Short mmCIF file of C-alpha atoms in Angstrom, two decimals:
data_model
loop_
_atom_site.label_atom_id
_atom_site.label_comp_id
_atom_site.label_asym_id
_atom_site.label_seq_id
_atom_site.Cartn_x
_atom_site.Cartn_y
_atom_site.Cartn_z
CA UNK A 1 140.91 195.26 83.20
CA UNK A 2 138.63 197.03 85.65
CA UNK A 3 139.46 200.65 86.46
CA UNK A 4 139.18 199.87 90.18
CA UNK A 5 140.03 196.53 91.73
CA UNK A 6 140.79 195.09 95.13
CA UNK A 7 144.31 193.75 95.62
CA UNK A 8 144.65 190.92 98.13
CA UNK A 9 148.14 190.02 99.36
CA UNK A 10 148.98 186.34 99.73
CA UNK A 11 152.12 184.58 100.82
CA UNK A 12 152.20 182.23 97.81
CA UNK A 13 148.70 180.82 97.34
CA UNK A 14 146.89 183.53 95.36
CA UNK A 15 145.97 181.14 92.55
CA UNK A 16 144.60 178.49 94.94
CA UNK A 17 142.59 181.14 96.80
CA UNK A 18 141.18 182.57 93.57
CA UNK A 19 140.21 179.10 92.33
CA UNK A 20 138.43 178.41 95.63
CA UNK A 21 136.48 181.69 95.47
CA UNK A 22 135.49 181.07 91.85
CA UNK A 23 134.28 177.55 92.68
CA UNK A 24 132.38 178.74 95.77
CA UNK A 25 130.60 181.96 94.80
CA UNK A 26 128.35 182.66 91.80
CA UNK A 27 129.23 185.55 89.50
CA UNK A 28 132.92 184.71 89.92
CA UNK A 29 135.57 183.99 87.29
CA UNK A 30 139.27 183.49 86.84
CA UNK A 31 141.20 185.97 84.76
CA UNK A 32 144.84 186.16 83.84
CA UNK A 33 147.55 184.33 85.75
CA UNK A 34 150.67 186.47 85.49
CA UNK A 35 154.04 184.89 86.12
CA UNK A 36 157.09 186.72 87.42
CA UNK A 37 159.33 187.84 84.56
CA UNK A 38 162.36 187.63 86.85
CA UNK A 39 163.45 186.62 90.33
CA UNK A 40 162.13 188.66 93.25
CA UNK A 41 162.66 188.53 97.04
CA UNK A 42 159.90 185.98 97.70
CA UNK A 43 160.10 183.97 94.49
CA UNK A 44 161.74 183.21 91.22
CA UNK A 45 161.15 183.78 87.55
CA UNK A 46 158.10 181.84 86.35
CA UNK A 47 156.34 181.71 89.73
CA UNK A 48 152.74 182.93 89.84
CA UNK A 49 153.02 186.60 90.79
CA UNK A 50 149.51 187.98 90.19
CA UNK A 51 146.14 186.36 89.61
CA UNK A 52 143.22 188.36 88.26
CA UNK A 53 139.78 187.15 89.29
CA UNK A 54 136.24 188.22 90.05
CA UNK A 55 134.54 187.08 93.24
CA UNK A 56 130.77 187.60 93.53
CA UNK A 57 130.96 190.37 90.94
CA UNK A 58 133.92 192.20 92.54
CA UNK A 59 137.09 192.61 90.51
CA UNK A 60 140.18 191.45 92.42
CA UNK A 61 143.82 190.65 92.00
CA UNK A 62 145.75 188.29 94.20
CA UNK A 63 149.40 189.20 94.68
CA UNK A 64 151.89 186.59 95.87
CA UNK A 65 153.92 189.11 97.83
CA UNK A 66 155.35 186.91 100.57
CA UNK A 67 154.75 186.41 104.29
CA UNK A 68 155.36 189.94 105.59
CA UNK A 69 151.74 191.19 105.45
CA UNK A 70 148.77 189.26 106.83
CA UNK A 71 145.04 189.67 106.29
CA UNK A 72 142.92 190.92 109.18
CA UNK A 73 139.32 191.89 109.88
CA UNK A 74 139.92 195.48 108.75
CA UNK A 75 138.98 194.13 105.30
CA UNK A 76 136.26 191.59 104.61
CA UNK A 77 133.99 190.44 101.83
CA UNK A 78 130.33 190.71 102.80
CA UNK A 79 128.19 188.14 101.01
CA UNK A 80 124.43 188.61 101.28
CA UNK A 81 122.41 185.41 101.41
CA UNK A 82 118.73 184.74 100.77
CA UNK A 83 118.07 181.92 103.23
CA UNK A 84 119.63 179.44 105.67
CA UNK A 85 120.58 177.00 102.92
CA UNK A 86 122.68 179.61 101.12
CA UNK A 87 124.12 180.87 104.42
CA UNK A 88 125.13 177.34 105.38
CA UNK A 89 126.60 176.60 101.95
CA UNK A 90 128.99 179.58 101.95
CA UNK A 91 129.83 179.37 105.65
CA UNK A 92 130.58 175.66 105.46
CA UNK A 93 132.60 176.02 102.25
CA UNK A 94 134.88 178.55 103.95
CA UNK A 95 135.14 176.96 107.39
CA UNK A 96 135.38 173.35 106.15
CA UNK A 97 138.20 174.29 103.75
CA UNK A 98 140.67 175.10 106.52
CA UNK A 99 138.96 178.31 107.62
CA UNK A 100 137.73 179.29 111.05
CA UNK A 101 134.53 180.56 112.61
CA UNK A 102 134.31 183.92 114.26
CA UNK A 103 131.28 185.78 115.62
CA UNK A 104 128.20 187.54 114.25
CA UNK A 105 128.36 185.92 110.81
CA UNK A 106 132.11 186.43 110.33
CA UNK A 107 134.57 183.71 109.36
CA UNK A 108 138.03 183.51 107.85
CA UNK A 109 139.16 181.39 104.96
CA UNK A 110 142.35 179.34 105.16
CA UNK A 111 144.33 182.25 103.71
CA UNK A 112 143.16 184.60 106.46
CA UNK A 113 140.69 186.63 104.37
CA UNK A 114 137.63 187.60 106.42
CA UNK A 115 134.10 186.99 105.15
CA UNK A 116 130.75 188.18 106.47
CA UNK A 117 128.08 185.69 105.49
CA UNK A 118 125.05 187.89 106.04
CA UNK A 119 121.41 186.94 105.46
CA UNK A 120 119.50 189.81 103.86
CA UNK A 121 116.81 189.54 106.54
CA UNK A 122 119.39 190.57 109.15
CA UNK A 123 120.40 193.73 107.30
CA UNK A 124 116.80 194.60 106.46
CA UNK A 125 115.85 194.45 110.14
CA UNK A 126 118.86 196.53 111.20
CA UNK A 127 118.06 199.14 108.54
CA UNK A 128 114.51 199.51 109.80
CA UNK A 129 115.77 200.46 113.25
CA UNK A 130 113.75 200.70 116.45
CA UNK A 131 112.87 197.83 118.77
CA UNK A 132 113.02 195.33 115.90
CA UNK A 133 116.63 196.24 115.14
CA UNK A 134 117.56 195.98 118.82
CA UNK A 135 116.04 192.50 119.14
CA UNK A 136 117.75 191.29 115.96
CA UNK A 137 121.07 192.85 117.00
CA UNK A 138 120.90 191.19 120.43
CA UNK A 139 120.13 187.82 118.80
CA UNK A 140 122.98 188.22 116.30
CA UNK A 141 125.46 189.02 119.07
CA UNK A 142 125.01 185.47 120.45
CA UNK A 143 125.72 183.74 117.11
CA UNK A 144 128.68 182.56 115.12
CA UNK A 145 127.00 181.52 111.86
CA UNK A 146 123.74 183.45 111.53
CA UNK A 147 120.61 181.45 112.27
CA UNK A 148 118.00 182.87 109.89
CA UNK A 149 115.02 181.43 111.79
CA UNK A 150 116.26 182.98 115.04
CA UNK A 151 116.75 186.35 113.31
CA UNK A 152 113.25 186.18 111.83
CA UNK A 153 111.79 185.29 115.26
CA UNK A 154 113.63 188.20 116.89
CA UNK A 155 112.39 190.49 114.15
CA UNK A 156 108.78 189.50 114.84
CA UNK A 157 109.31 189.96 118.57
#
């Protein structure tokens, strides 16, 4: 068990979400599936209560806590990509699996967890600052999924 882990609250689909993340992102793995030892307000003895998993190298647990708390953009996974192919692969996996597009490289999976699918070239340009960063930022603000070629063109000016 990791000393520090992220706990994600699900209504009742923590195991399905973890399996999807493990299938979608490299450096991901399933861990223990812990079943409730007794009945609880949102479930019964034997139901999946907690799922331990790693997503893109980050230790997580999924808690089937019920419908009272929902995910929002205050928390997101940021996945850095190397090129348009990788950007498209992750974006499409999330959106085409019941998720939804947002803006500026953000999308939500079908469980409501927010993801930033972020090409490294975008962050590199923003880090460098100046006119280049402004051009790249302005280009990004018009996008849903990030268009790597458009970011590279904006970076060059």
